[in-house]
Short mmCIF file of N, CA, C and O in Angstrom, two decimals:
data_model
loop_
_atom_site.label_atom_id
_atom_site.label_comp_id
_atom_site.label_asym_id
_atom_site.label_seq_id
_atom_site.Cartn_x
_atom_site.Cartn_y
_atom_site.Cartn_z
N MET A 2 126.37 112.54 87.79
CA MET A 2 125.33 113.34 88.40
C MET A 2 123.96 112.81 87.97
O MET A 2 123.71 112.57 86.80
N THR A 3 123.07 112.64 88.93
CA THR A 3 121.73 112.16 88.65
C THR A 3 120.82 113.35 88.38
O THR A 3 120.76 114.28 89.17
N THR A 4 120.13 113.28 87.26
CA THR A 4 119.20 114.36 86.91
C THR A 4 117.80 113.99 87.33
O THR A 4 117.51 112.83 87.66
N SER A 5 116.91 114.98 87.28
CA SER A 5 115.52 114.68 87.63
C SER A 5 114.90 113.74 86.60
O SER A 5 114.05 112.94 86.93
N ALA A 6 115.36 113.83 85.34
CA ALA A 6 114.85 112.91 84.31
C ALA A 6 115.28 111.48 84.64
O ALA A 6 114.49 110.54 84.48
N ASP A 7 116.51 111.31 85.14
CA ASP A 7 116.97 109.97 85.54
C ASP A 7 116.11 109.43 86.68
O ASP A 7 115.72 108.27 86.67
N THR A 8 115.84 110.29 87.64
CA THR A 8 115.01 109.89 88.78
C THR A 8 113.61 109.53 88.32
O THR A 8 113.03 108.53 88.76
N ASP A 9 113.04 110.35 87.41
CA ASP A 9 111.70 110.08 86.89
C ASP A 9 111.65 108.75 86.15
O ASP A 9 110.72 107.97 86.32
N HIS A 10 112.67 108.49 85.32
CA HIS A 10 112.71 107.23 84.58
C HIS A 10 112.86 106.04 85.52
O HIS A 10 112.23 105.00 85.32
N ARG A 11 113.68 106.19 86.54
CA ARG A 11 113.86 105.11 87.50
C ARG A 11 112.56 104.82 88.24
O ARG A 11 112.17 103.68 88.43
N ARG A 12 111.86 105.88 88.63
CA ARG A 12 110.58 105.71 89.33
C ARG A 12 109.54 105.06 88.42
O ARG A 12 108.81 104.17 88.83
N LEU A 13 109.50 105.49 87.15
CA LEU A 13 108.57 104.88 86.20
C LEU A 13 108.90 103.40 86.03
O LEU A 13 108.00 102.55 86.02
N HIS A 14 110.17 103.08 85.91
CA HIS A 14 110.61 101.69 85.79
C HIS A 14 110.16 100.88 87.00
O HIS A 14 109.61 99.78 86.85
N GLU A 15 110.36 101.41 88.19
CA GLU A 15 109.94 100.72 89.41
C GLU A 15 108.42 100.54 89.45
O GLU A 15 107.93 99.46 89.79
N ASP A 16 107.69 101.57 89.09
CA ASP A 16 106.23 101.50 89.13
C ASP A 16 105.69 100.47 88.13
O ASP A 16 104.80 99.69 88.45
N LEU A 17 106.24 100.48 86.92
CA LEU A 17 105.77 99.53 85.91
C LEU A 17 106.21 98.11 86.23
O LEU A 17 105.46 97.15 85.99
N THR A 18 107.39 97.95 86.81
CA THR A 18 107.84 96.62 87.23
C THR A 18 106.93 96.08 88.33
O THR A 18 106.53 94.91 88.31
N SER A 19 106.56 96.94 89.28
CA SER A 19 105.64 96.53 90.35
C SER A 19 104.27 96.17 89.78
O SER A 19 103.65 95.20 90.22
N LEU A 20 103.81 96.94 88.80
CA LEU A 20 102.52 96.64 88.18
C LEU A 20 102.57 95.29 87.47
O LEU A 20 101.65 94.48 87.59
N ALA A 21 103.64 95.03 86.74
CA ALA A 21 103.78 93.74 86.05
C ALA A 21 103.82 92.60 87.06
O ALA A 21 103.19 91.56 86.86
N ALA A 22 104.54 92.79 88.16
CA ALA A 22 104.60 91.75 89.20
C ALA A 22 103.21 91.51 89.79
O ALA A 22 102.82 90.36 90.03
N TYR A 23 102.47 92.59 90.00
CA TYR A 23 101.11 92.46 90.52
C TYR A 23 100.25 91.65 89.55
O TYR A 23 99.54 90.73 89.94
N LEU A 24 100.32 91.99 88.27
CA LEU A 24 99.50 91.29 87.28
C LEU A 24 99.86 89.80 87.20
O LEU A 24 98.98 88.95 87.09
N LEU A 25 101.14 89.49 87.28
CA LEU A 25 101.55 88.09 87.26
C LEU A 25 101.04 87.35 88.50
O LEU A 25 100.54 86.22 88.40
N SER A 26 101.16 87.98 89.66
CA SER A 26 100.70 87.32 90.88
C SER A 26 99.19 87.17 90.88
O SER A 26 98.65 86.16 91.36
N VAL A 27 98.48 88.14 90.31
CA VAL A 27 97.03 88.03 90.19
C VAL A 27 96.68 86.87 89.27
O VAL A 27 95.80 86.06 89.58
N GLY A 28 97.37 86.79 88.14
CA GLY A 28 97.11 85.69 87.22
C GLY A 28 97.29 84.34 87.89
O GLY A 28 96.46 83.43 87.75
N ARG A 29 98.33 84.22 88.69
CA ARG A 29 98.57 82.96 89.41
C ARG A 29 97.49 82.73 90.46
O ARG A 29 96.96 81.65 90.61
N GLY A 30 97.15 83.75 91.19
CA GLY A 30 96.15 83.63 92.24
C GLY A 30 94.77 83.27 91.72
O GLY A 30 94.01 82.57 92.37
N LEU A 31 94.47 83.74 90.51
CA LEU A 31 93.14 83.49 89.95
C LEU A 31 92.90 82.01 89.67
O LEU A 31 91.75 81.58 89.56
N LEU A 32 93.96 81.26 89.57
CA LEU A 32 93.80 79.82 89.34
C LEU A 32 93.12 79.14 90.52
O LEU A 32 92.51 78.09 90.37
N GLU A 33 93.22 79.76 91.70
CA GLU A 33 92.70 79.14 92.92
C GLU A 33 91.67 79.99 93.65
O GLU A 33 91.15 79.57 94.67
N GLU A 34 91.40 81.20 93.17
CA GLU A 34 90.47 82.09 93.86
C GLU A 34 89.03 81.86 93.41
O GLU A 34 88.79 81.31 92.33
N PRO A 35 88.07 82.31 94.21
CA PRO A 35 86.65 82.15 93.84
C PRO A 35 86.33 82.83 92.51
O PRO A 35 87.01 83.76 92.09
N ASP A 36 85.26 82.39 91.88
CA ASP A 36 84.87 82.88 90.56
C ASP A 36 84.63 84.38 90.48
O ASP A 36 84.80 84.98 89.43
N ASP A 37 84.22 85.01 91.58
CA ASP A 37 83.91 86.43 91.51
C ASP A 37 85.15 87.32 91.64
O ASP A 37 85.05 88.53 91.52
N TYR A 38 86.33 86.76 91.86
CA TYR A 38 87.53 87.56 92.00
C TYR A 38 88.08 88.13 90.69
O TYR A 38 88.59 89.24 90.68
N PRO A 39 88.05 87.40 89.57
CA PRO A 39 88.70 87.93 88.36
C PRO A 39 88.25 89.34 87.96
O PRO A 39 89.12 90.18 87.69
N PRO A 40 86.95 89.65 87.93
CA PRO A 40 86.59 91.02 87.55
C PRO A 40 87.14 92.06 88.52
O PRO A 40 87.62 93.12 88.11
N LEU A 41 87.08 91.77 89.81
CA LEU A 41 87.58 92.71 90.79
C LEU A 41 89.09 92.90 90.64
O LEU A 41 89.60 94.01 90.77
N ARG A 42 89.80 91.85 90.35
CA ARG A 42 91.25 91.95 90.14
C ARG A 42 91.56 92.79 88.92
O ARG A 42 92.51 93.57 88.92
N CYS A 43 90.76 92.66 87.87
CA CYS A 43 90.97 93.49 86.67
C CYS A 43 90.69 94.97 86.97
O CYS A 43 91.42 95.85 86.51
N VAL A 44 89.66 95.23 87.75
CA VAL A 44 89.36 96.60 88.16
C VAL A 44 90.53 97.17 88.96
O VAL A 44 90.95 98.31 88.75
N ASP A 45 91.08 96.37 89.86
CA ASP A 45 92.22 96.82 90.66
C ASP A 45 93.44 97.08 89.78
O ASP A 45 94.17 98.05 89.97
N ALA A 46 93.67 96.23 88.79
CA ALA A 46 94.80 96.44 87.87
C ALA A 46 94.64 97.74 87.09
O ALA A 46 95.59 98.49 86.89
N ALA A 47 93.40 98.03 86.65
CA ALA A 47 93.14 99.29 85.95
C ALA A 47 93.40 100.47 86.88
O ALA A 47 93.99 101.48 86.48
N ARG A 48 92.96 100.35 88.12
CA ARG A 48 93.18 101.41 89.11
C ARG A 48 94.67 101.66 89.31
O ARG A 48 95.13 102.80 89.30
N ARG A 49 95.43 100.60 89.44
CA ARG A 49 96.88 100.74 89.63
C ARG A 49 97.55 101.34 88.40
O ARG A 49 98.47 102.15 88.52
N THR A 50 97.08 100.96 87.23
CA THR A 50 97.64 101.51 85.99
C THR A 50 97.38 103.01 85.90
O THR A 50 98.28 103.79 85.57
N LEU A 51 96.16 103.42 86.20
CA LEU A 51 95.84 104.85 86.17
C LEU A 51 96.60 105.62 87.24
O LEU A 51 96.97 106.78 87.03
N ALA A 52 96.88 104.99 88.37
CA ALA A 52 97.69 105.65 89.40
C ALA A 52 99.11 105.89 88.90
O ALA A 52 99.69 106.96 89.14
N VAL A 53 99.67 104.93 88.17
CA VAL A 53 101.01 105.13 87.58
C VAL A 53 100.96 106.28 86.58
O VAL A 53 101.84 107.14 86.56
N LEU A 54 99.92 106.31 85.77
CA LEU A 54 99.76 107.39 84.80
C LEU A 54 99.70 108.75 85.50
O LEU A 54 100.35 109.71 85.08
N GLU A 55 98.93 108.83 86.59
CA GLU A 55 98.83 110.08 87.34
C GLU A 55 100.17 110.50 87.93
O GLU A 55 100.49 111.69 87.97
N THR A 56 100.95 109.53 88.37
CA THR A 56 102.24 109.83 88.98
C THR A 56 103.24 110.37 87.97
O THR A 56 104.04 111.25 88.30
N HIS A 57 103.16 109.89 86.74
CA HIS A 57 104.22 110.19 85.77
C HIS A 57 103.82 111.12 84.64
O HIS A 57 104.65 111.44 83.79
N THR A 58 102.57 111.54 84.60
CA THR A 58 102.13 112.46 83.55
C THR A 58 101.14 113.45 84.15
O THR A 58 100.74 113.33 85.30
N THR A 59 100.74 114.37 83.33
CA THR A 59 99.63 115.24 83.70
C THR A 59 98.39 114.53 83.20
O THR A 59 98.02 114.62 82.03
N ALA A 60 97.78 113.79 84.08
CA ALA A 60 96.66 112.93 83.69
C ALA A 60 95.42 113.75 83.39
O ALA A 60 95.15 114.77 84.03
N ASP A 61 94.68 113.29 82.42
CA ASP A 61 93.38 113.85 82.08
C ASP A 61 92.51 113.79 83.35
O ASP A 61 92.41 112.74 83.98
N PRO A 62 91.88 114.89 83.73
CA PRO A 62 91.05 114.89 84.94
C PRO A 62 89.96 113.82 84.91
O PRO A 62 89.55 113.29 85.95
N ARG A 63 89.49 113.46 83.72
CA ARG A 63 88.48 112.41 83.63
C ARG A 63 89.06 111.06 84.02
O ARG A 63 88.37 110.23 84.61
N LEU A 64 90.35 110.85 83.72
CA LEU A 64 91.00 109.60 84.14
C LEU A 64 91.22 109.59 85.65
O LEU A 64 91.13 108.55 86.29
N VAL A 65 91.50 110.75 86.21
CA VAL A 65 91.65 110.85 87.66
C VAL A 65 90.32 110.50 88.33
O VAL A 65 90.28 109.74 89.30
N GLU A 66 89.23 111.01 87.78
CA GLU A 66 87.90 110.71 88.31
C GLU A 66 87.57 109.22 88.15
O GLU A 66 87.02 108.60 89.06
N LEU A 67 87.94 108.65 87.01
CA LEU A 67 87.71 107.23 86.78
C LEU A 67 88.51 106.39 87.78
O LEU A 67 88.00 105.43 88.35
N ARG A 68 89.76 106.79 88.03
CA ARG A 68 90.57 106.06 89.01
C ARG A 68 89.93 106.12 90.39
O ARG A 68 89.92 105.16 91.14
N ALA A 69 89.34 107.26 90.73
CA ALA A 69 88.66 107.39 92.02
C ALA A 69 87.47 106.43 92.11
O ALA A 69 87.24 105.81 93.16
N LYS A 70 86.73 106.26 91.02
CA LYS A 70 85.62 105.30 91.00
C LYS A 70 86.15 103.88 91.19
O LYS A 70 85.55 103.06 91.90
N LEU A 71 87.27 103.60 90.53
CA LEU A 71 87.88 102.28 90.67
C LEU A 71 88.34 102.06 92.10
O LEU A 71 88.19 100.97 92.66
N GLU A 72 88.90 103.10 92.69
CA GLU A 72 89.35 103.04 94.09
C GLU A 72 88.18 102.68 95.00
O GLU A 72 88.29 101.82 95.87
N ASP A 73 87.05 103.33 94.76
CA ASP A 73 85.85 103.04 95.56
C ASP A 73 85.42 101.58 95.39
O ASP A 73 85.05 100.92 96.36
N ALA A 74 85.46 101.10 94.16
CA ALA A 74 85.03 99.73 93.89
C ALA A 74 85.95 98.71 94.57
O ALA A 74 85.49 97.68 95.08
N VAL A 75 87.24 99.02 94.61
CA VAL A 75 88.22 98.07 95.16
C VAL A 75 88.25 98.12 96.69
O VAL A 75 88.45 97.10 97.34
N THR A 76 88.04 99.29 97.26
CA THR A 76 88.21 99.44 98.70
C THR A 76 86.90 99.44 99.49
O THR A 76 86.93 99.53 100.71
N ALA A 77 85.78 99.35 98.79
CA ALA A 77 84.49 99.34 99.49
C ALA A 77 84.39 98.12 100.40
O ALA A 77 84.84 97.04 100.03
N PRO A 78 83.80 98.30 101.57
CA PRO A 78 83.63 97.13 102.45
C PRO A 78 82.71 96.11 101.79
O PRO A 78 81.79 96.47 101.06
N PRO A 79 82.98 94.85 102.04
CA PRO A 79 82.14 93.81 101.43
C PRO A 79 80.69 93.94 101.88
O PRO A 79 80.42 94.26 103.03
N GLU A 80 79.79 93.70 100.97
CA GLU A 80 78.36 93.76 101.27
C GLU A 80 77.80 92.35 101.28
O GLU A 80 78.29 91.47 100.58
N ALA A 81 76.74 92.17 102.05
CA ALA A 81 76.09 90.86 102.08
C ALA A 81 75.51 90.52 100.71
O ALA A 81 75.58 89.39 100.26
N ASP A 82 74.96 91.53 100.04
CA ASP A 82 74.39 91.34 98.72
C ASP A 82 74.94 92.44 97.80
O ASP A 82 74.26 93.44 97.54
N PRO A 83 76.18 92.26 97.31
CA PRO A 83 76.80 93.33 96.52
C PRO A 83 76.08 93.53 95.18
O PRO A 83 75.48 92.60 94.65
N PRO A 84 76.16 94.77 94.66
CA PRO A 84 75.56 95.01 93.35
C PRO A 84 76.31 94.19 92.29
O PRO A 84 77.48 93.86 92.48
N PRO A 85 75.65 93.88 91.19
CA PRO A 85 76.31 93.07 90.17
C PRO A 85 77.52 93.79 89.57
O PRO A 85 77.47 94.98 89.28
N MET A 86 78.60 93.05 89.43
CA MET A 86 79.84 93.59 88.87
C MET A 86 79.64 93.98 87.41
O MET A 86 80.27 94.90 86.91
N GLU A 87 78.71 93.30 86.74
CA GLU A 87 78.48 93.55 85.32
C GLU A 87 78.12 95.02 85.05
O GLU A 87 78.66 95.65 84.14
N GLY A 88 77.21 95.57 85.85
CA GLY A 88 76.79 96.96 85.66
C GLY A 88 77.94 97.93 85.90
O GLY A 88 78.12 98.89 85.15
N LEU A 89 78.71 97.69 86.95
CA LEU A 89 79.85 98.54 87.25
C LEU A 89 80.84 98.50 86.10
O LEU A 89 81.31 99.54 85.63
N LEU A 90 81.17 97.31 85.62
CA LEU A 90 82.13 97.19 84.53
C LEU A 90 81.61 97.82 83.25
O LEU A 90 82.38 98.46 82.51
N ASP A 91 80.32 97.66 82.96
CA ASP A 91 79.75 98.31 81.77
C ASP A 91 79.92 99.82 81.86
O ASP A 91 80.33 100.46 80.88
N ASP A 92 79.62 100.38 83.01
CA ASP A 92 79.75 101.83 83.21
C ASP A 92 81.20 102.28 83.07
O ASP A 92 81.50 103.25 82.38
N LEU A 93 82.11 101.55 83.71
CA LEU A 93 83.53 101.92 83.65
C LEU A 93 84.08 101.80 82.23
O LEU A 93 84.85 102.66 81.78
N CYS A 94 83.68 100.75 81.51
CA CYS A 94 84.13 100.57 80.13
C CYS A 94 83.62 101.69 79.22
O CYS A 94 84.36 102.22 78.38
N MET A 95 82.37 102.06 79.39
CA MET A 95 81.80 103.15 78.58
C MET A 95 82.48 104.48 78.90
O MET A 95 82.78 105.26 77.99
N THR A 96 82.76 104.71 80.16
CA THR A 96 83.46 105.94 80.56
C THR A 96 84.84 105.98 79.92
O THR A 96 85.24 106.99 79.34
N MET A 97 85.57 104.88 79.99
CA MET A 97 86.91 104.83 79.41
C MET A 97 86.84 105.00 77.90
O MET A 97 87.67 105.72 77.31
N ALA A 98 85.88 104.36 77.26
CA ALA A 98 85.74 104.50 75.80
C ALA A 98 85.49 105.95 75.40
O ALA A 98 86.08 106.45 74.43
N ARG A 99 84.63 106.65 76.16
CA ARG A 99 84.37 108.07 75.85
C ARG A 99 85.62 108.90 76.03
O ARG A 99 85.91 109.80 75.20
N ILE A 100 86.38 108.64 77.07
CA ILE A 100 87.61 109.39 77.30
C ILE A 100 88.58 109.17 76.15
O ILE A 100 89.17 110.12 75.62
N ILE A 101 88.75 107.93 75.74
CA ILE A 101 89.67 107.63 74.64
C ILE A 101 89.18 108.26 73.34
O ILE A 101 89.96 108.87 72.60
N LYS A 102 87.89 108.15 73.06
CA LYS A 102 87.33 108.73 71.85
C LYS A 102 87.53 110.24 71.83
O LYS A 102 87.92 110.81 70.81
N ASP A 103 87.24 110.90 72.94
CA ASP A 103 87.37 112.36 73.02
C ASP A 103 88.83 112.82 72.94
O ASP A 103 89.11 113.94 72.53
N SER A 104 89.74 111.94 73.32
CA SER A 104 91.17 112.29 73.30
C SER A 104 91.73 112.25 71.88
O SER A 104 92.82 112.74 71.63
N GLY A 105 90.99 111.62 70.99
CA GLY A 105 91.32 111.57 69.58
C GLY A 105 92.54 110.83 69.25
O GLY A 105 93.24 110.93 68.35
#
């Protein structure tokens, strides 16, 4: 008999396996992609990781909000003159650091 815990573990296994496959394919792709792709790929990996966390735990609402910001950064239409990635990453890193610090 399959329990809900078995189903949850199987889903977590699938989600983390997919995330690992994504990270490996990103690593390979970065060898040939333009210079501005690596930061965006890292932002997308963080977004995917937080989505797995939301799926399998009761995620901190601040992490849900952070994932939404990451979603916006990844899915925004390309701009002719996009804002610098450095500022976005600084903001996201500081937000994550505060969340981790506050979580103790």
